[in-house]
Short mmCIF file of C-alpha atoms in Angstrom, two decimals:
data_model
loop_
_atom_site.label_atom_id
_atom_site.label_comp_id
_atom_site.label_asym_id
_atom_site.label_seq_id
_atom_site.Cartn_x
_atom_site.Cartn_y
_atom_site.Cartn_z
CA MET A 11 -19.61 1.63 -28.26
CA ILE A 12 -17.45 2.48 -24.93
CA LYS A 13 -15.51 5.68 -25.57
CA THR A 14 -12.81 7.62 -24.11
CA ASP A 15 -10.33 10.00 -24.64
CA ILE A 16 -7.28 7.83 -24.41
CA LEU A 17 -7.97 4.26 -24.75
CA ILE A 18 -5.36 2.29 -22.86
CA ILE A 19 -4.05 -1.87 -23.72
CA GLY A 20 -3.26 -3.04 -20.13
CA ALA A 21 -4.65 -2.30 -16.61
CA GLY A 22 -0.71 -2.64 -15.57
CA PRO A 23 0.95 -0.71 -13.65
CA THR A 24 2.27 1.69 -15.94
CA GLY A 25 -1.02 1.85 -17.54
CA LEU A 26 -3.07 2.71 -13.89
CA PHE A 27 -0.90 5.81 -13.66
CA THR A 28 -2.13 6.52 -17.04
CA VAL A 29 -5.11 7.60 -15.53
CA PHE A 30 -3.72 9.99 -12.78
CA GLU A 31 -0.97 11.56 -15.53
CA ALA A 32 -4.42 11.76 -17.96
CA GLY A 33 -6.67 13.34 -15.20
CA LEU A 34 -4.30 16.32 -14.32
CA LEU A 35 -4.69 17.36 -17.89
CA LYS A 36 -8.66 16.67 -17.81
CA LEU A 37 -8.46 13.43 -20.19
CA LYS A 38 -10.65 10.47 -19.06
CA CYS A 39 -9.33 6.53 -19.23
CA HIS A 40 -10.66 3.47 -19.90
CA LEU A 41 -8.63 0.50 -19.65
CA ILE A 42 -8.81 -2.54 -22.27
CA ASP A 43 -6.85 -6.21 -20.14
CA ALA A 44 -6.82 -9.61 -20.78
CA LEU A 45 -6.77 -10.82 -16.59
CA PRO A 46 -9.83 -10.81 -15.05
CA GLN A 47 -8.46 -8.32 -12.87
CA PRO A 48 -6.43 -4.79 -12.68
CA GLY A 49 -2.41 -4.67 -12.14
CA GLY A 50 -0.69 -7.19 -14.91
CA GLN A 51 2.34 -9.34 -13.63
CA CYS A 52 1.46 -7.98 -10.04
CA SER A 53 -1.21 -9.17 -9.24
CA GLU A 54 -1.12 -12.20 -11.54
CA ILE A 55 1.98 -13.39 -10.85
CA TYR A 56 3.61 -12.24 -8.22
CA PRO A 57 1.37 -10.72 -5.88
CA LYS A 58 2.78 -11.35 -2.51
CA LYS A 59 6.82 -10.51 -3.66
CA PRO A 60 8.35 -6.74 -2.90
CA ILE A 61 9.55 -4.04 -5.04
CA TYR A 62 12.96 -2.52 -4.00
CA ASP A 63 13.24 -0.28 -6.72
CA ILE A 64 9.95 2.30 -6.90
CA PRO A 65 10.56 5.75 -5.54
CA GLY A 66 9.03 7.36 -2.07
CA PHE A 67 9.10 3.28 -1.21
CA PRO A 68 11.79 1.45 -0.29
CA GLU A 69 9.88 -1.08 0.27
CA ILE A 70 6.10 -2.68 -1.05
CA LEU A 71 4.40 -5.90 -2.02
CA ALA A 72 3.42 -6.05 -6.12
CA GLY A 73 -0.05 -6.62 -5.03
CA ASP A 74 -0.56 -3.38 -2.56
CA LEU A 75 1.45 -1.38 -5.30
CA THR A 76 -1.46 -2.16 -7.50
CA LYS A 77 -4.39 -1.36 -4.92
CA ASN A 78 -2.15 1.92 -4.34
CA LEU A 79 -2.85 2.42 -8.01
CA LEU A 80 -6.52 2.05 -8.10
CA GLU A 81 -6.56 3.44 -5.10
CA GLN A 82 -4.61 7.31 -6.50
CA GLY A 83 -6.79 6.79 -10.05
CA LYS A 84 -10.10 6.89 -8.56
CA GLN A 85 -11.03 9.98 -8.53
CA PHE A 86 -11.12 9.94 -12.28
CA GLU A 87 -13.37 7.00 -12.57
CA PRO A 88 -11.32 4.93 -14.94
CA GLY A 89 -13.41 2.47 -17.11
CA PHE A 90 -11.71 -1.10 -17.47
CA THR A 91 -12.81 -4.38 -19.36
CA LEU A 92 -11.29 -7.04 -18.27
CA GLY A 93 -11.09 -10.41 -19.74
CA GLU A 94 -11.12 -10.06 -22.65
CA ARG A 95 -7.94 -9.46 -25.54
CA ALA A 96 -7.07 -5.94 -27.45
CA GLU A 97 -8.12 -7.33 -31.25
CA THR A 98 -8.48 -5.32 -33.82
CA ILE A 99 -7.71 -2.19 -34.02
CA GLU A 100 -9.33 0.03 -37.27
CA LYS A 101 -8.32 4.20 -38.01
CA GLN A 102 -11.51 6.42 -38.42
CA ASP A 103 -11.45 8.60 -41.43
CA ASP A 104 -11.06 11.34 -38.96
CA GLY A 105 -7.79 10.19 -36.84
CA THR A 106 -9.23 8.66 -34.19
CA PHE A 107 -9.55 4.56 -33.79
CA ILE A 108 -12.17 2.41 -33.28
CA VAL A 109 -10.50 -1.63 -31.10
CA THR A 110 -12.26 -4.41 -30.66
CA THR A 111 -11.98 -6.67 -28.02
CA ASN A 112 -12.12 -11.13 -28.79
CA LYS A 113 -14.83 -10.87 -27.12
CA GLY A 114 -16.91 -8.00 -30.10
CA THR A 115 -16.78 -4.99 -27.15
CA LYS A 116 -15.42 -2.24 -29.94
CA HIS A 117 -14.08 0.90 -28.17
CA HIS A 118 -13.85 4.28 -29.45
CA ALA A 119 -11.15 6.55 -29.06
CA PRO A 120 -8.42 9.50 -30.83
CA VAL A 121 -5.67 8.31 -28.24
CA VAL A 122 -4.72 4.44 -28.04
CA ALA A 123 -1.51 3.92 -25.51
CA ILE A 124 0.02 0.47 -25.49
CA ALA A 125 1.00 -0.31 -21.79
CA GLY A 126 0.47 -4.61 -22.28
CA GLY A 127 4.28 -4.90 -19.97
CA LEU A 128 5.54 -7.82 -21.68
CA GLY A 129 2.48 -8.58 -23.76
CA SER A 130 0.09 -11.27 -23.24
CA PHE A 131 1.46 -13.83 -20.65
CA GLU A 132 1.09 -17.91 -21.74
CA PRO A 133 1.80 -21.04 -20.53
CA ARG A 134 4.98 -23.27 -21.01
CA LYS A 135 2.53 -26.01 -21.63
CA PRO A 136 3.67 -30.00 -21.19
CA ALA A 137 4.09 -32.31 -24.30
CA ILE A 138 1.18 -34.25 -22.31
CA GLU A 139 -1.76 -35.55 -24.80
CA GLY A 140 -4.08 -34.69 -24.58
CA ILE A 141 -4.12 -32.12 -21.58
CA ALA A 142 -6.33 -29.34 -23.27
CA ASP A 143 -9.45 -31.65 -22.87
CA TYR A 144 -8.77 -31.28 -19.15
CA GLU A 145 -7.94 -27.69 -19.14
CA ASP A 146 -10.26 -26.23 -16.30
CA LYS A 147 -11.76 -28.85 -15.30
CA GLY A 148 -8.72 -30.10 -13.15
CA VAL A 149 -5.04 -28.83 -14.67
CA GLU A 150 -4.77 -25.13 -14.00
CA TYR A 151 -1.27 -23.01 -14.92
CA PHE A 152 -1.96 -20.05 -12.56
CA ILE A 153 -3.45 -20.72 -8.71
CA LYS A 154 -5.55 -17.77 -8.71
CA ASP A 155 -8.27 -18.87 -5.53
CA PRO A 156 -6.35 -20.82 -3.40
CA GLU A 157 -9.12 -21.58 -1.02
CA MET A 158 -10.39 -24.52 -5.22
CA TYR A 159 -8.34 -26.60 -3.62
CA ARG A 160 -9.31 -26.76 0.06
CA ASN A 161 -9.11 -30.90 0.69
CA LYS A 162 -7.59 -31.16 -2.53
CA LYS A 163 -5.76 -33.79 -3.48
CA VAL A 164 -3.11 -31.79 -5.79
CA VAL A 165 0.05 -32.51 -7.85
CA ILE A 166 2.23 -30.12 -9.02
CA SER A 167 5.12 -29.78 -11.01
CA GLY A 168 8.41 -28.24 -11.83
CA GLY A 169 11.46 -27.36 -10.60
CA GLY A 170 11.23 -23.19 -10.06
CA ASP A 171 10.19 -20.67 -7.33
CA SER A 172 6.49 -20.78 -8.07
CA ALA A 173 6.36 -24.81 -8.36
CA LEU A 174 8.22 -24.81 -4.50
CA ASP A 175 6.06 -21.48 -3.78
CA TRP A 176 2.83 -22.98 -4.40
CA SER A 177 3.45 -26.65 -3.04
CA ILE A 178 4.44 -24.90 0.54
CA PHE A 179 1.87 -23.03 0.51
CA LEU A 180 -0.53 -25.22 -0.71
CA ALA A 181 0.99 -27.74 1.92
CA ASP A 182 -1.97 -26.35 4.30
CA VAL A 183 -4.11 -26.26 2.15
CA ALA A 184 -4.63 -29.75 0.30
CA SER A 185 -5.66 -32.66 1.78
CA GLU A 186 -2.49 -34.03 -0.24
CA VAL A 187 0.40 -32.04 -1.81
CA THR A 188 2.80 -33.52 -4.57
CA LEU A 189 5.87 -31.92 -5.71
CA ILE A 190 7.51 -33.54 -9.72
CA HIS A 191 10.27 -32.72 -10.88
CA ARG A 192 12.34 -33.96 -13.91
CA ARG A 193 15.61 -33.11 -11.63
CA ASN A 194 16.37 -33.62 -8.46
CA GLU A 195 17.77 -29.96 -7.96
CA PHE A 196 15.79 -27.63 -7.81
CA ARG A 197 16.12 -23.45 -9.58
CA GLY A 198 14.32 -21.84 -6.48
CA ALA A 199 15.51 -19.46 -3.42
CA LEU A 200 17.31 -21.20 -1.22
CA ASP A 201 15.13 -21.35 1.78
CA SER A 202 12.14 -22.40 -0.56
CA VAL A 203 13.99 -25.62 -1.41
CA GLU A 204 14.97 -26.42 2.04
CA LYS A 205 11.33 -25.99 3.38
CA VAL A 206 9.98 -27.94 1.10
CA GLY A 207 12.62 -30.24 2.32
CA GLU A 208 11.51 -29.96 5.67
CA LEU A 209 7.74 -31.00 4.84
CA LYS A 210 8.41 -33.92 2.86
CA LEU A 211 10.54 -35.26 6.07
CA LEU A 212 6.80 -34.36 7.97
CA GLY A 213 5.05 -36.04 5.48
CA LYS A 214 3.42 -32.65 4.18
CA ILE A 215 4.53 -33.11 0.99
CA ASN A 216 5.31 -35.81 -1.38
CA LEU A 217 8.19 -35.36 -3.88
CA ILE A 218 9.01 -37.19 -6.76
CA THR A 219 12.08 -36.82 -8.43
CA PRO A 220 13.68 -37.24 -11.15
CA ALA A 221 10.12 -38.36 -12.23
CA GLU A 222 7.92 -36.57 -15.01
CA VAL A 223 4.03 -36.36 -15.38
CA LYS A 224 3.73 -38.72 -19.36
CA GLY A 225 -0.37 -39.06 -18.98
CA ILE A 226 -3.59 -37.43 -17.68
CA HIS A 227 -6.52 -40.29 -16.93
CA GLY A 228 -10.48 -39.05 -15.91
CA ASN A 229 -14.04 -38.94 -17.17
CA GLY A 230 -14.45 -35.19 -17.97
CA LYS A 231 -12.40 -34.26 -15.41
CA VAL A 232 -8.73 -34.84 -14.13
CA GLU A 233 -8.95 -38.40 -11.92
CA SER A 234 -5.30 -39.15 -11.89
CA VAL A 235 -1.83 -39.03 -13.48
CA THR A 236 0.50 -41.20 -14.47
CA VAL A 237 4.09 -40.77 -13.58
CA VAL A 238 7.61 -41.84 -14.84
CA LYS A 239 10.72 -41.90 -12.63
CA GLU A 240 13.56 -43.45 -14.17
CA GLY A 241 11.52 -45.75 -17.03
CA GLU A 242 8.96 -47.23 -14.11
CA ALA A 243 5.15 -45.65 -13.84
CA GLN A 244 3.07 -44.69 -11.60
CA ILE A 245 -0.62 -43.50 -11.23
CA LEU A 246 -0.98 -41.35 -8.88
CA GLU A 247 -4.68 -40.60 -7.80
CA THR A 248 -5.88 -36.44 -8.38
CA ASP A 249 -7.82 -34.14 -8.45
CA HIS A 250 -5.51 -31.33 -9.96
CA PHE A 251 -2.56 -31.02 -11.92
CA ILE A 252 -0.59 -27.61 -12.05
CA PRO A 253 2.80 -27.33 -15.00
CA LEU A 254 4.38 -24.69 -13.04
CA PHE A 255 6.76 -24.20 -16.62
CA GLY A 256 6.98 -20.63 -16.10
CA LEU A 257 5.10 -18.26 -18.90
CA SER A 258 5.89 -17.09 -22.99
CA PRO A 259 5.87 -13.56 -23.37
CA LYS A 260 3.32 -12.57 -27.07
CA LEU A 261 2.54 -9.64 -28.23
CA GLY A 262 -1.00 -11.28 -29.06
CA PRO A 263 -2.85 -10.24 -32.20
CA ILE A 264 -0.90 -6.15 -31.45
CA ALA A 265 1.70 -8.00 -33.33
CA ASN A 266 -0.73 -7.09 -36.51
CA TRP A 267 -1.92 -3.72 -35.88
CA GLY A 268 1.25 -2.59 -38.49
CA LEU A 269 3.69 -1.30 -35.82
CA GLU A 270 6.51 -1.61 -35.56
CA ILE A 271 7.80 -4.46 -34.50
CA GLU A 272 11.95 -5.22 -33.03
CA LYS A 273 12.55 -8.67 -30.86
CA ASN A 274 8.68 -8.59 -29.41
CA ALA A 275 8.43 -5.24 -29.01
CA ILE A 276 7.28 -2.26 -30.19
CA LYS A 277 9.95 0.67 -31.60
CA VAL A 278 8.32 3.81 -29.86
CA ASP A 279 10.45 7.61 -30.52
CA ASN A 280 11.37 8.38 -27.34
CA SER A 281 13.17 10.98 -28.30
CA LEU A 282 9.62 12.69 -27.70
CA ASN A 283 6.58 11.49 -26.01
CA TYR A 284 7.14 7.16 -26.85
CA GLN A 285 4.64 7.32 -29.84
CA THR A 286 4.15 4.79 -32.62
CA ASN A 287 4.93 4.76 -36.38
CA ILE A 288 1.41 4.87 -36.27
CA PRO A 289 0.83 8.62 -35.00
CA GLY A 290 -2.19 8.27 -32.00
CA ILE A 291 -1.01 5.21 -31.42
CA PHE A 292 1.59 5.64 -28.30
CA ALA A 293 4.08 2.36 -26.35
CA ILE A 294 4.84 2.73 -22.63
CA GLY A 295 6.62 0.55 -20.63
CA ASP A 296 7.65 -2.94 -21.55
CA VAL A 297 6.06 -3.41 -24.57
CA ASN A 298 8.68 -0.66 -26.29
CA THR A 299 11.65 -0.54 -26.56
CA TYR A 300 14.42 1.88 -27.83
CA PRO A 301 17.39 2.90 -27.90
CA GLU A 302 19.36 2.05 -23.46
CA LYS A 303 15.39 1.07 -23.12
CA LEU A 304 15.23 -0.04 -19.38
CA LYS A 305 12.51 -2.42 -18.39
CA LEU A 306 11.60 -1.63 -15.06
CA ILE A 307 8.48 0.35 -13.56
CA LEU A 308 9.83 3.58 -12.60
CA CYS A 309 10.59 3.93 -16.57
CA GLY A 310 6.51 3.33 -17.63
CA PHE A 311 5.86 5.83 -15.01
CA HIS A 312 7.87 8.51 -16.90
CA GLU A 313 7.32 7.23 -20.44
CA ALA A 314 3.24 7.82 -19.71
CA THR A 315 3.84 11.15 -17.96
CA LEU A 316 4.91 12.57 -21.69
CA MET A 317 2.31 10.20 -23.51
CA CYS A 318 0.11 12.27 -21.85
CA GLN A 319 1.39 15.38 -22.21
CA ALA A 320 1.06 14.32 -26.12
CA ALA A 321 -2.09 13.08 -26.22
CA TYR A 322 -3.42 16.32 -24.50
CA ARG A 323 -2.05 18.13 -27.80
CA ILE A 324 -3.71 15.00 -30.33
CA ILE A 325 -7.29 15.92 -28.23
CA ASN A 326 -7.11 19.81 -28.18
CA PRO A 327 -4.74 20.99 -31.33
CA GLY A 328 -3.88 24.10 -30.54
CA LYS A 329 -4.95 24.43 -26.90
CA LYS A 330 -1.74 25.30 -24.82
CA TYR A 331 -1.42 23.19 -21.60
CA VAL A 332 0.78 24.71 -18.67
CA LEU A 333 2.14 22.88 -16.06
CA LYS A 334 1.49 23.37 -13.09
CA TYR A 335 2.46 20.78 -9.13
CA THR A 336 -0.42 18.97 -7.70
CA THR A 337 1.24 21.09 -4.18
CA VAL A 338 0.04 24.09 -5.80
CA SER A 339 -2.80 23.60 -8.41
CA GLY A 340 -4.60 20.49 -6.59
CA ILE A 341 -6.59 17.93 -8.47
CA ASN A 342 -10.06 18.26 -9.35
CA GLY A 343 -11.55 14.17 -9.40
CA PHE A 344 -14.26 13.75 -11.81
CA ASP A 345 -16.22 12.11 -9.11
CA GLY A 346 -16.44 15.76 -7.90
CA THR A 347 -13.93 14.91 -4.86
CA ARG A 348 -10.37 17.75 -4.91
CA LYS A 349 -7.09 17.86 -2.93
CA GLU A 350 -5.11 20.55 -2.46
CA ALA A 351 -2.08 21.56 -0.20
CA PRO A 352 -4.15 23.39 3.49
CA LYS A 353 -3.74 27.05 2.92
CA ALA A 354 -1.04 28.96 4.93
CA VAL A 355 -2.81 31.11 7.77
CA VAL A 356 -1.88 34.66 8.07
CA ARG A 357 -1.70 35.79 11.90
CA ALA A 358 -0.12 39.55 13.22
CA ILE A 359 2.10 38.43 16.38
CA GLU A 360 1.39 40.74 18.87
CA ALA A 361 4.43 42.85 20.17
#
């Protein structure tokens, strides 16, 4: 049983910043995330894309924001359960909660903060018979390690930014890249479309449009796909088939926890502290909804800050917390470190 003060469901930017704000209140955090690494969408979907609305950073890559947040919270020694999905929650007689993951890991905390972003992302899968039999055997819906495709034949299907960007990137990694789209027109950035066109002329990308992948073949792993173009079918040999048709956000098992849900988001009381209809359970960041809600990272940071104040009062009933600016009080890490502003040096000036 993993015990902590605040159990955070979701290790995206809002969840990671919660670690820091809770640490200032001497509260320990543990985070659960279905992804194999922290960062949420920032690390899984667009780590190399810039974000322009983080205060103090005119521009920062999503992956770098994740690294900075991890570094900021490191002194408060958060725990992580990664690659596991929060499955069930049980309220105990003393008002605390036990959350169990899909792999049976149990977590016990007096406060639960759901910071699951838009929920768990599930890929939009093409309607190809038997595709599930080849998942992780040559069919991938995410590209996590580009080196996996080194000197391999790759077929990518899709017409958006992800399909274009990865086709361009893998052109210098894979031995052969084929991009297939059911239309001649693409929905991605203009420079990416132009780049794919240039690589096609150079013979570095095979482009087949308008066409669709209709079948997958192989013995235990992907060996070829059937491509249909204007009614005619052809077989393409390949080591990997990567359909990039976007992601569908879903709340997953959290939707069955008895929380008040509105349009796939968790309703909270934004006039106070972003608590849900169940006392002790909060929802912060993109996963929540309230009047005039804005799904921005900076709003999630604000919500996390107020939520931690409410968590402090639940965990320390009757105890008053006096807010002190970190420039004055400094920061004491759970690992024994201390950060503080240099003290003024008093010196006399001789006449």
